[in-house]
Short mmCIF file of C-alpha atoms and ligand atoms in Angstrom, two decimals:
data_model
loop_
_atom_site.label_atom_id
_atom_site.label_comp_id
_atom_site.label_asym_id
_atom_site.label_seq_id
_atom_site.Cartn_x
_atom_site.Cartn_y
_atom_site.Cartn_z
CA UNK A 271 110.44 207.47 87.42
CA UNK A 272 109.27 206.52 90.83
CA UNK A 273 111.40 204.28 93.00
CA UNK A 274 110.89 200.56 93.40
CA UNK A 275 109.23 200.77 96.78
CA UNK A 276 106.07 202.67 96.03
CA UNK A 277 105.15 200.60 92.96
CA UNK A 278 105.98 197.48 94.95
CA UNK A 279 103.70 198.65 97.76
CA UNK A 280 100.92 199.30 95.24
CA UNK A 281 101.37 195.76 93.88
CA UNK A 282 101.39 194.14 97.31
CA UNK A 283 98.29 196.10 98.36
CA UNK A 284 96.47 195.17 95.15
CA UNK A 285 97.28 191.49 95.55
CA UNK A 286 96.18 191.58 99.20
CA UNK A 287 92.89 193.19 98.21
CA UNK A 288 92.39 190.55 95.53
CA UNK A 289 93.19 187.63 97.81
CA UNK A 290 90.96 189.12 100.52
CA UNK A 291 88.05 189.46 98.11
CA UNK A 292 88.63 185.90 96.91
CA UNK A 293 88.69 184.58 100.46
CA UNK A 294 85.40 186.33 101.22
CA UNK A 295 83.73 184.92 98.11
CA UNK A 296 85.06 181.52 99.02
CA UNK A 297 83.89 181.69 102.63
CA UNK A 298 80.43 183.13 101.96
CA UNK A 299 79.37 181.96 98.53
CA UNK A 300 81.33 178.99 97.31
CA UNK A 301 82.37 177.30 100.56
CA UNK A 302 85.29 176.06 98.56
CA UNK A 303 88.03 177.17 96.24
CA UNK A 304 89.75 179.48 98.73
CA UNK A 305 92.50 180.80 96.44
CA UNK A 306 95.19 180.31 99.07
CA UNK A 307 94.09 176.82 100.01
CA UNK A 308 93.51 175.47 96.51
CA UNK A 309 96.92 176.65 95.36
CA UNK A 310 98.36 175.17 98.54
CA UNK A 311 96.65 171.87 97.77
CA UNK A 312 97.95 171.97 94.21
CA UNK A 313 101.48 172.51 95.48
CA UNK A 314 101.14 169.61 97.91
CA UNK A 315 100.11 167.42 94.98
CA UNK A 316 102.90 168.65 92.71
CA UNK A 317 105.83 168.77 95.10
CA UNK A 318 108.08 165.73 94.64
CA UNK A 319 107.94 163.18 97.42
CA UNK A 320 111.53 163.76 98.56
CA UNK A 321 110.87 167.45 99.14
CA UNK A 322 107.57 166.73 100.91
CA UNK A 323 109.31 164.24 103.18
CA UNK A 324 112.15 166.69 103.77
CA UNK A 325 109.73 169.44 104.84
CA UNK A 326 107.82 167.04 107.07
CA UNK A 327 111.10 165.78 108.61
CA UNK A 328 112.17 169.37 109.23
CA UNK A 329 108.92 170.89 110.44
CA UNK A 330 106.79 167.93 111.53
CA UNK A 331 103.13 168.81 111.91
CA UNK A 332 104.04 172.43 111.17
CA UNK A 333 104.42 171.43 107.51
CA UNK A 334 101.09 172.99 106.49
CA UNK A 335 101.90 176.25 108.26
CA UNK A 336 105.27 176.32 106.47
CA UNK A 337 103.49 175.84 103.17
CA UNK A 338 100.95 178.60 103.80
CA UNK A 339 103.61 181.04 105.01
CA UNK A 340 105.89 180.30 102.05
CA UNK A 341 102.97 180.65 99.70
CA UNK A 342 102.06 183.98 101.26
CA UNK A 343 105.64 185.21 100.82
CA UNK A 344 105.71 184.12 97.18
CA UNK A 345 102.32 185.72 96.48
CA UNK A 346 103.28 189.02 98.12
CA UNK A 347 106.67 189.03 96.36
CA UNK A 348 104.85 188.44 93.08
CA UNK A 349 102.61 191.37 94.01
CA UNK A 350 105.65 193.61 94.51
CA UNK A 351 106.99 192.49 91.15
CA UNK A 352 103.60 193.13 89.55
CA UNK A 353 103.56 196.68 90.93
CA UNK A 354 107.06 197.37 89.68
CA UNK A 355 106.29 195.90 86.23
CA UNK A 356 103.05 197.83 85.99
CA UNK A 357 104.86 201.14 86.43
CA UNK A 358 107.62 200.17 84.01
CA UNK A 359 105.64 198.46 81.29
CA UNK A 360 101.90 198.61 81.74
CA UNK A 361 99.94 196.40 81.63
CA UNK A 362 102.61 193.76 82.44
CA UNK A 363 101.87 193.99 86.17
CA UNK A 364 98.17 193.44 85.67
CA UNK A 365 98.95 190.56 83.32
CA UNK A 366 101.09 188.98 86.04
CA UNK A 367 98.14 189.17 88.46
CA UNK A 368 95.93 187.65 85.78
CA UNK A 369 98.39 184.77 85.43
CA UNK A 370 98.27 184.28 89.20
CA UNK A 371 94.46 184.15 89.02
CA UNK A 372 94.69 181.59 86.22
CA UNK A 373 96.89 179.39 88.44
CA UNK A 374 94.19 179.65 91.13
CA UNK A 375 91.46 178.74 88.63
CA UNK A 376 93.50 175.78 87.44
CA UNK A 377 94.13 174.65 91.02
CA UNK A 378 90.46 175.00 91.93
CA UNK A 379 89.12 173.17 88.91
CA UNK A 380 91.55 170.27 89.07
CA UNK A 381 90.61 169.31 92.62
CA UNK A 382 88.51 166.19 92.85
CA UNK A 383 84.80 166.89 92.80
CA UNK A 384 85.33 170.51 91.76
CA UNK A 385 82.51 172.43 90.13
CA UNK A 386 82.77 175.47 87.86
CA UNK A 387 81.72 177.73 90.73
CA UNK A 388 84.86 176.75 92.64
CA UNK A 389 86.83 178.87 90.19
CA UNK A 390 84.92 182.00 91.27
CA UNK A 391 87.16 182.99 94.21
CA UNK A 392 90.26 182.97 92.02
CA UNK A 393 88.51 184.88 89.26
CA UNK A 394 87.42 187.49 91.81
CA UNK A 395 90.94 187.59 93.26
CA UNK A 396 92.42 188.36 89.85
CA UNK A 397 89.70 190.87 88.93
CA UNK A 398 89.98 192.84 92.17
CA UNK A 399 93.78 192.70 92.07
CA UNK A 400 93.88 193.95 88.49
CA UNK A 401 91.42 196.78 89.14
CA UNK A 402 93.22 197.85 92.33
CA UNK A 403 96.60 197.85 90.64
CA UNK A 404 95.21 199.85 87.72
CA UNK A 405 93.89 202.51 90.09
CA UNK A 406 96.94 202.67 92.37
CA UNK A 407 99.33 202.75 89.41
CA UNK A 408 97.39 205.63 87.87
CA UNK A 409 97.52 207.52 91.17
CA UNK A 410 101.23 206.83 91.44
CA UNK A 411 101.87 208.12 87.93
CA UNK A 412 99.98 211.25 88.93
CA UNK A 413 102.52 211.80 91.70
CA UNK A 414 105.48 211.35 89.40
CA UNK A 415 107.57 214.47 88.96
CA UNK A 416 107.43 213.96 85.19
CA UNK A 417 103.77 214.96 85.38
CA UNK A 418 102.62 218.41 86.29
CA UNK A 419 100.69 217.76 89.47
CA UNK A 420 99.36 220.98 91.01
CA UNK A 421 100.28 219.72 94.41
CA UNK A 422 102.40 216.61 94.10
CA UNK A 423 102.76 216.08 97.83
CA UNK A 424 99.03 215.86 98.39
CA UNK A 425 98.56 213.27 95.64
CA UNK A 426 101.49 211.36 97.05
CA UNK A 427 99.87 211.35 100.45
CA UNK A 428 96.64 210.28 98.81
CA UNK A 429 98.48 207.48 97.07
CA UNK A 430 99.98 206.28 100.32
CA UNK A 431 96.60 206.47 102.06
CA UNK A 432 94.91 204.59 99.23
CA UNK A 433 97.62 201.93 99.22
CA UNK A 434 97.47 201.53 102.98
CA UNK A 435 93.68 201.31 102.96
CA UNK A 436 93.69 198.78 100.14
CA UNK A 437 96.24 196.61 101.91
CA UNK A 438 94.45 196.84 105.26
CA UNK A 439 91.06 196.03 103.72
CA UNK A 440 92.60 193.05 101.96
CA UNK A 441 94.26 191.76 105.12
CA UNK A 442 91.04 192.20 107.09
CA UNK A 443 89.09 190.35 104.41
CA UNK A 444 91.55 187.46 104.55
CA UNK A 445 91.10 187.25 108.32
CA UNK A 446 87.30 187.47 108.17
CA UNK A 447 87.22 184.86 105.40
CA UNK A 448 89.36 182.48 107.42
CA UNK A 449 87.33 182.92 110.61
CA UNK A 450 84.04 182.44 108.78
CA UNK A 451 85.30 179.36 106.94
CA UNK A 452 86.55 177.67 110.11
CA UNK A 453 83.12 176.49 111.25
CA UNK A 454 82.38 175.09 107.82
CA UNK A 455 85.70 173.27 107.66
CA UNK A 456 85.18 171.78 111.12
CA UNK A 457 81.77 170.51 110.07
CA UNK A 458 83.10 169.20 106.76
CA UNK A 459 85.86 167.30 108.56
CA UNK A 460 83.42 165.85 111.09
CA UNK A 461 81.07 164.80 108.30
CA UNK A 462 83.89 163.12 106.38
CA UNK A 463 84.77 161.05 109.46
CA UNK A 464 81.15 160.15 110.25
CA UNK A 465 79.62 156.78 109.43
CA UNK A 466 75.85 156.53 109.41
CA UNK A 467 74.45 154.04 111.91
CA UNK A 468 72.50 151.07 110.58
CA UNK A 469 68.77 151.72 110.35
CA UNK A 470 66.57 149.90 112.85
CA UNK A 471 63.78 150.13 110.29
CA UNK A 472 64.88 149.79 106.67
CA UNK A 473 62.96 151.68 103.98
CA UNK A 474 60.71 149.49 101.87
CA UNK A 475 62.81 148.77 98.78
CA UNK A 476 62.17 150.96 95.75
CA UNK A 477 59.95 148.76 93.56
CA UNK A 478 61.60 147.75 90.29
CA UNK A 479 58.54 149.12 88.53
CA UNK A 480 58.94 152.58 90.12
CA UNK A 481 61.08 153.87 87.31
CA UNK A 482 60.91 153.85 83.56
CA UNK A 483 64.07 153.70 81.53
CA UNK A 484 63.55 156.88 79.54
CA UNK A 485 66.44 159.25 78.85
CA UNK A 486 65.81 162.68 80.35
CA UNK A 487 63.20 161.48 82.84
CA UNK A 488 64.00 162.55 86.43
CA UNK A 489 65.50 159.60 88.32
CA UNK A 490 63.04 158.28 90.89
CA UNK A 491 65.56 158.92 93.69
CA UNK A 492 67.51 162.14 93.22
CA UNK A 493 71.28 161.83 93.72
CA UNK A 494 72.39 164.12 96.56
CA UNK A 495 74.49 166.26 94.24
CA UNK A 496 71.43 166.96 92.07
CA UNK A 497 68.95 167.53 94.91
CA UNK A 498 67.51 171.04 94.69
CA UNK A 499 68.75 173.44 97.34
CA UNK A 500 66.82 176.36 98.78
CA UNK A 501 67.70 178.32 101.89
CA UNK A 502 68.51 181.77 103.18
CA UNK A 503 71.98 180.75 104.35
CA UNK A 504 74.57 182.95 102.70
CA UNK A 505 77.06 181.01 104.78
CA UNK A 506 76.23 177.35 105.33
CA UNK A 507 76.12 176.92 109.11
CA UNK A 508 79.15 174.88 110.11
CA UNK A 509 77.97 172.80 113.03
CA UNK A 510 80.33 170.60 115.00
CA UNK A 511 78.20 167.53 115.77
CA UNK A 512 80.10 167.11 119.03
CA UNK A 513 78.46 170.30 120.30
CA UNK A 514 75.12 169.94 118.47
CA UNK A 515 72.04 169.73 120.66
CA UNK A 516 68.34 169.74 120.00
CA UNK A 517 66.17 171.39 122.61
CA UNK A 518 62.43 170.83 122.81
CA UNK A 519 60.92 173.74 124.71
CA UNK A 520 57.77 175.82 125.00
CA UNK A 521 54.36 174.43 125.88
CA UNK A 522 55.68 171.09 127.10
CA UNK A 523 55.57 169.25 130.38
CA UNK A 524 59.20 168.15 130.09
CA UNK A 525 61.88 170.07 128.28
CA UNK A 526 63.97 167.65 126.27
CA UNK A 527 67.62 167.96 125.30
CA UNK A 528 69.21 165.59 122.87
CA UNK A 529 72.84 165.37 121.76
CA UNK A 530 73.98 164.00 118.42
CA UNK A 531 75.42 160.91 120.12
CA UNK A 532 72.09 160.31 121.88
CA UNK A 533 70.18 160.75 118.63
CA UNK A 534 72.39 158.22 116.86
CA UNK A 535 71.75 155.62 119.57
CA UNK A 536 67.99 155.79 119.00
CA UNK A 537 66.40 153.27 116.60
CA UNK A 538 66.65 155.21 113.34
CA UNK A 539 64.18 154.64 110.54
CA UNK A 540 64.55 154.96 106.81
CA UNK A 541 61.83 156.49 104.67
CA UNK A 542 61.59 157.87 101.17
CA UNK A 543 60.04 161.33 100.98
CA UNK A 544 59.81 163.86 98.19
CA UNK A 545 60.59 167.45 99.23
CA UNK A 546 59.05 170.37 97.36
CA UNK A 547 59.63 174.10 97.61
CA UNK A 548 56.60 176.37 97.72
CA UNK A 549 58.45 178.56 95.20
CA UNK A 550 58.36 175.78 92.63
CA UNK A 551 56.66 177.16 89.51
CA UNK A 552 54.41 174.89 87.47
CA UNK A 553 56.88 172.70 85.59
CA UNK A 554 59.73 173.84 87.85
CA UNK A 555 62.56 171.79 89.30
CA UNK A 556 62.44 172.74 92.99
CA UNK A 557 61.40 169.21 93.88
CA UNK A 558 63.54 166.15 94.60
CA UNK A 559 63.20 162.75 96.21
CA UNK A 560 65.51 161.01 98.68
CA UNK A 561 65.64 158.13 101.10
CA UNK A 562 66.19 159.67 104.49
CA UNK A 563 67.46 158.11 107.70
CA UNK A 564 66.21 159.63 110.92
CA UNK A 565 64.22 159.41 114.10
CA UNK A 566 60.48 160.07 114.26
CA UNK A 567 59.79 163.46 115.78
CA UNK A 568 56.56 162.15 117.31
CA UNK A 569 58.56 159.98 119.74
CA UNK A 570 60.58 162.97 120.92
CA UNK A 571 57.46 165.10 121.26
CA UNK A 572 55.86 162.29 123.24
CA UNK A 573 58.77 162.51 125.68
CA UNK A 574 58.26 166.27 125.96
CA UNK A 575 54.48 165.95 126.44
CA UNK A 576 53.08 168.97 124.57
CA UNK A 577 50.20 170.76 126.23
CA UNK A 578 46.78 170.03 124.74
CA UNK A 579 46.27 173.54 123.37
CA UNK A 580 49.57 173.67 121.45
CA UNK A 581 48.88 173.56 117.71
CA UNK A 582 52.26 174.36 116.18
CA UNK A 583 55.94 173.55 116.47
CA UNK A 584 58.33 176.34 115.61
CA UNK A 585 61.58 174.72 114.52
CA UNK A 586 64.68 176.83 114.51
CA UNK A 587 67.95 176.38 112.67
CA UNK A 588 71.31 177.27 114.05
CA UNK A 589 71.39 180.42 111.92
CA UNK A 590 68.04 181.61 113.28
CA UNK A 591 65.75 180.59 110.40
CA UNK A 592 62.39 179.28 111.57
CA UNK A 593 59.51 177.17 110.26
CA UNK A 594 56.05 176.77 111.78
CA UNK A 595 54.72 173.24 111.40
CA UNK A 596 51.20 172.20 112.41
CA UNK A 597 51.73 169.92 115.39
CA UNK A 598 49.53 167.16 113.97
CA UNK A 599 51.96 166.70 111.06
CA UNK A 600 54.65 165.90 113.64
CA UNK A 601 52.53 163.71 115.91
CA UNK A 602 50.47 161.63 113.47
CA UNK A 603 51.76 158.41 111.92
CA UNK A 604 53.57 159.96 108.95
CA UNK A 605 57.36 159.77 108.62
CA UNK A 606 58.13 163.20 110.07
CA UNK A 607 61.74 162.73 111.12
CA UNK A 608 64.88 164.34 112.39
CA UNK A 609 67.07 163.18 109.53
CA UNK A 610 70.79 162.47 109.76
CA UNK A 611 71.16 160.52 106.52
CA UNK A 612 70.27 161.19 102.89
CA UNK A 613 70.50 158.40 100.32
CA UNK A 614 72.94 156.43 102.45
CA UNK A 615 75.23 159.41 103.08
CA UNK A 616 75.50 161.70 106.08
CA UNK A 617 73.40 164.78 105.33
CA UNK A 618 75.40 167.01 102.99
CA UNK A 619 76.37 170.29 104.65
CA UNK A 620 74.10 172.28 102.34
CA UNK A 621 71.18 169.99 103.12
CA UNK A 622 71.39 170.48 106.88
CA UNK A 623 74.30 168.56 108.38
CA UNK A 624 74.22 167.24 111.02
CA UNK A 625 70.42 167.16 111.50
CA UNK A 626 67.38 168.43 109.60
CA UNK A 627 63.64 167.91 109.57
CA UNK A 628 61.79 166.03 106.84
CA UNK A 629 58.00 166.07 106.95
CA UNK A 630 55.98 164.37 104.19
CA UNK A 631 53.18 166.44 102.69
CA UNK A 632 54.27 169.96 103.58
CA UNK A 633 56.30 172.47 101.59
CA UNK A 634 59.84 172.98 102.86
CA UNK A 635 59.25 176.48 104.22
CA UNK A 636 56.88 175.14 106.89
CA UNK A 637 58.62 171.89 107.71
CA UNK A 638 62.05 171.04 106.36
CA UNK A 639 64.30 172.96 108.75
CA UNK A 640 67.95 172.27 108.05
CA UNK A 641 70.67 172.62 110.72
CA UNK A 642 67.81 172.31 113.22
CA UNK A 643 68.62 173.04 116.89
CA UNK A 644 65.29 173.78 118.57
CA UNK A 645 61.66 172.72 118.55
CA UNK A 646 59.46 175.24 120.29
CA UNK A 647 56.01 173.82 120.99
CA UNK A 648 53.63 176.75 120.70
CA UNK A 649 50.55 178.14 118.95
CA UNK A 650 49.97 179.72 115.52
CA UNK A 651 48.27 182.69 117.22
CA UNK A 652 51.35 183.31 119.35
CA UNK A 653 54.37 183.18 117.05
CA UNK A 654 55.15 183.43 113.36
CA UNK A 655 58.04 182.10 111.32
CA UNK A 656 60.58 183.30 108.78
CA UNK A 657 58.43 183.04 105.65
CA UNK A 658 55.02 183.55 107.25
CA UNK A 659 56.41 186.89 108.44
CA UNK A 660 57.00 187.70 104.79
CA UNK A 661 53.50 187.11 103.49
CA UNK A 662 53.47 183.36 102.90
CA UNK A 663 50.62 181.26 104.28
CA UNK A 664 50.64 179.77 107.75
CA UNK A 665 49.75 176.36 106.35
CA UNK A 666 51.69 174.90 103.44
CA UNK A 667 50.40 171.51 102.31
CA UNK A 668 52.01 170.46 99.03
CA UNK A 669 49.63 170.92 96.11
CA UNK A 670 48.82 168.18 93.61
CA UNK A 671 50.96 168.76 90.54
CA UNK A 672 52.67 167.14 87.58
CA UNK A 673 55.53 167.90 85.22
CA UNK A 674 56.65 166.86 81.74
CA UNK A 675 60.37 165.98 81.66
CA UNK A 676 60.63 164.54 78.13
CA UNK A 677 60.66 165.67 75.47
CA UNK A 678 62.32 168.87 76.62
CA UNK A 679 60.26 171.94 75.83
CA UNK A 680 61.03 173.43 72.42
CA UNK A 681 62.68 170.21 71.27
CA UNK A 682 62.33 168.90 67.75
CA UNK A 683 61.33 165.23 67.56
CA UNK A 684 60.85 162.75 64.73
CA UNK A 685 57.35 161.73 63.69
CA UNK A 686 56.21 158.33 64.94
CA UNK A 687 55.90 157.09 68.49
CA UNK A 688 57.40 159.65 70.87
CA UNK A 689 57.93 158.87 74.55
CA UNK A 690 56.39 161.60 76.69
CA UNK A 691 57.21 161.20 80.37
CA UNK A 692 57.49 163.02 83.65
CA UNK A 693 56.63 162.99 87.32
CA UNK A 694 53.49 163.70 89.34
CA UNK A 695 53.12 164.27 93.07
CA UNK A 696 50.70 164.83 95.89
CA UNK A 697 52.73 164.03 98.96
CA UNK A 698 50.97 162.18 101.74
CA UNK A 699 47.88 161.72 99.58
CA UNK A 700 49.26 159.89 96.57
CA UNK A 701 48.71 160.05 92.82
CA UNK A 702 46.15 157.75 91.20
CA UNK A 703 46.24 158.82 87.55
CA UNK A 704 47.99 161.05 85.04
CA UNK A 705 46.52 162.23 81.76
CA UNK A 706 48.16 163.83 78.77
CA UNK A 707 46.55 166.07 76.19
CA UNK A 708 47.92 166.87 72.75
CA UNK A 709 46.87 170.34 71.60
CA UNK A 710 43.16 170.59 72.40
CA UNK A 711 42.50 166.88 71.97
CA UNK A 712 41.00 164.51 74.55
CA UNK A 713 42.80 163.65 77.81
CA UNK A 714 44.64 160.40 77.22
CA UNK A 715 45.55 158.19 80.15
CA UNK A 716 49.28 157.88 80.82
CA UNK A 717 50.93 154.79 82.29
CA UNK A 718 51.97 155.22 85.92
CA UNK A 719 55.11 153.67 87.31
CA UNK A 720 54.70 151.87 90.63
CA UNK A 721 54.44 154.16 93.64
CA UNK A 722 57.14 153.98 96.29
CA UNK A 723 54.65 155.37 98.78
CA UNK A 724 52.07 158.15 98.98
CA UNK A 725 54.87 160.42 100.21
CA UNK A 726 56.86 160.31 96.99
CA UNK A 727 56.46 161.49 93.47
CA UNK A 728 55.53 159.02 90.75
CA UNK A 729 56.83 158.66 87.24
CA UNK A 730 54.43 158.47 84.29
CA UNK A 731 54.80 157.90 80.56
CA UNK A 732 52.71 158.17 77.46
CA UNK A 733 53.48 156.79 74.00
CA UNK A 734 52.47 159.62 71.72
CA UNK A 735 51.76 158.90 68.06
CA UNK A 736 53.30 162.15 66.89
CA UNK A 737 52.34 163.73 63.59
CA UNK A 738 54.33 166.50 61.89
CA UNK A 739 53.77 170.07 62.94
CA UNK A 740 54.07 172.06 66.15
CA UNK A 741 52.18 170.62 69.10
CA UNK A 742 51.40 171.54 72.67
CA UNK A 743 51.55 168.75 75.24
CA UNK A 744 49.79 169.27 78.57
CA UNK A 745 49.81 167.04 81.64
CA UNK A 746 47.32 166.68 84.49
CA UNK A 747 47.38 164.47 87.57
CA UNK A 748 44.62 163.02 89.73
CA UNK A 749 45.24 162.33 93.40
CA UNK A 750 44.25 159.30 95.45
CA UNK A 751 41.03 161.00 96.55
CA UNK A 752 40.01 161.45 92.91
CA UNK A 753 40.71 165.19 92.91
CA UNK A 754 41.87 166.38 89.50
CA UNK A 755 44.76 168.86 89.28
CA UNK A 756 43.33 172.31 88.68
CA UNK A 757 44.03 174.25 85.49
CA UNK A 758 43.44 177.48 87.40
CA UNK A 759 46.69 179.43 87.37
CA UNK A 760 47.96 180.64 90.73
CA UNK A 761 51.27 182.28 91.55
CA UNK A 762 53.68 180.64 93.99
CA UNK A 763 52.84 183.31 96.59
CA UNK A 764 51.31 182.76 99.14
CA UNK A 765 51.03 178.96 99.26
CA UNK A 766 52.20 177.34 96.05
CA UNK A 767 51.59 177.54 92.31
CA UNK A 768 48.75 175.83 90.48
CA UNK A 769 48.00 175.35 86.80
CA UNK A 770 48.93 172.75 84.24
CA UNK A 771 52.39 172.21 82.82
CA UNK A 772 52.53 172.27 79.06
CA UNK A 773 55.35 172.24 76.54
CA UNK A 774 55.69 172.87 72.83
CA UNK A 775 57.46 170.51 70.49
CA UNK A 776 58.01 170.46 66.78
CA UNK A 777 57.57 167.14 65.02
CA UNK A 778 59.53 166.88 61.79
N1 MTE B 870 67.75 176.47 108.10
C1 MTE B 870 66.99 176.53 107.01
N2 MTE B 870 66.25 175.47 106.67
C2 MTE B 870 65.49 175.50 105.56
C3 MTE B 870 65.43 176.66 104.77
C4 MTE B 870 66.22 177.77 105.15
O1 MTE B 870 66.22 178.82 104.49
N3 MTE B 870 66.99 177.66 106.27
N4 MTE B 870 64.64 176.66 103.64
C5 MTE B 870 63.54 175.71 103.59
C6 MTE B 870 62.94 175.62 102.29
S1 MTE B 870 62.07 176.97 101.75
C7 MTE B 870 62.99 174.47 101.55
S2 MTE B 870 62.10 174.33 100.13
C8 MTE B 870 63.82 173.32 101.98
C9 MTE B 870 64.78 172.90 100.91
O2 MTE B 870 65.59 171.86 101.36
P1 MTE B 870 66.82 171.42 100.49
O3 MTE B 870 67.68 172.62 100.25
O4 MTE B 870 67.52 170.34 101.22
O5 MTE B 870 66.24 170.91 99.19
O6 MTE B 870 64.57 173.62 103.13
C10 MTE B 870 63.89 174.34 104.11
N5 MTE B 870 64.74 174.41 105.26
MO1 MO B 871 61.07 176.40 99.86
#
C-alpha cells in the first residue's frame, strides 16, 4: 500500500481543483454562491454568539480572515483525509467530497434570496473534486508495487506531475475567481448602501384600470426579479459608482463628462417604459415593463451640442458592448433617459447598475445600453455597433405585437365562460384595439385595460364562451395609427419577429 502522503496529496489537489472550478463558476456565471463564501456565511450564522464574540475580541476586524483561513485549513485537511480514504476504501474518499459539496449546496440554498442556480458552484466543486480524485487515485494505484507496472518510476513521476498540475490549476482558479468577483462585490456593496434620490418629476400614477385581476396574466409592472435579462456579459460588470463617469464625445461642440454624484443632483424624472428584445419570438417573454428613474438624455446632448450632420449616438458599456441609436430618438420629446432607478430600487446589477439607457420605442439592442459609460455622437455611415456588426438591422423600432398569457397553451379548461387575456404593445405609438379569434371564426373585439402611456404595453381580456373540443385561439393588435398587426411570419433576424400568437386549448 502506498504511504499516507501521496494519497493525501491527491486528495488535497482534487479538492483544490474542485474549489477552483466552483469559484470560477461562481465568479463568471452565478455571481453568487462562491463555495468558500457561502460555507463561511453559514458558519458565521451557526457559530454560537460567545465564540463569535471571542474571535472578534481576539482578532478584531481580522475575524473574517481568520474564518476564511480556518475554513481553508479544514477543507484541505478534509481533502487529505478524502485521498487517504479513497486509497483505503474506495469510493469513501469521493463520498466525503460529495458530502462536502452537499454542505456547500445547503449553505448556498439557505441564504436569504437564494435561487436554485446558487447551488451550481458547489455542485461543480463536488463534481470536479470527485472526478479528479478518481483519476489521481487510479494513477496512484497504478504506481503501487502490488501492481505490475512496466516502469513504476515513470508512472509515479506522472502521478506527481498530475497531482501538482491539478493543485496548481485549482489554486490559480481560486485566485482568478476571487479577482474577478471583487469588482462585482464592490458594486453590490455600493448598491446596497445607495438610496435613490427623490424624483423631480414623478411618473403619472399607474391607472387603477391598467390591470385586470386575472391569474396568470403578466403583471402590468414587472417586478425587478422577474424582468427579462438579455446581454452578452458573461461577467456582470462590477462598477464602483464612485469612479463611474459618462463621457459624451464625438461630433459635439463640447465634450461632456458627468460623474454619478453629478447625475444624481440633476432633476431626475420617472417614466414607465416597456423594454423589448429584438430576439423575442411571437408569443415570447423577452419583454417587461418598469417604472424607471433617470435623467433625459436630450438635456445632456443639448449641453454637448451635437453637430448638425450627426445622425446616431453610439453608446458604449463598460465591458465594450455598443448600441447605435438614431439621434432623433434621444433628442425628441420621448422619455429617453439615463436610468439609475428601476421600480423604486437602484438598478439591479444585472440590469445595468449604476446607470443604463432606456429609450421608448426601440428594441434593446439599439438603445438600452446597460453599464453605460460613453455616448459617441457620430453617423450611421461611419461606425457600426455590436449587433449591427452581426447582421442585425441598423434601425430597430419595436414592432406592433400581442401575446396570449391565459389560458396557458396546451391547457385543459372547463366549458363555459373562459377568461382569455394577455398583453399587446407598440411602444411609442400605442395600442388602440385587440381582437381575438377562435379557430377560423370572426375576429372578436377584446376589452383593453387602460393605457399607462403609449410607451408601455397594455393588458387585454376576452370572455370566451368555450365549447367542448380542441380550439385554437389567436390574438391580433391594432396600433394607434390604425395599423393592424401583420399575420405575415418573419424571423427575429434581422429586426424583430412578426406573425400572430396563437395557442391551443382543450375544453372538457
Ligand atoms: N452592456 C450591455 N447592454 C445591453 C445589452 C448587452 O449585451 N450589453 N443587451 C441589450 C439588449 S439586446 C437588450 S434586449 C436589453 C435587455 O435589458 P434587460 O436585460 O435589462 O432586460 O439590454 C440591452 N443592453
Ligand atoms: Mo435584445
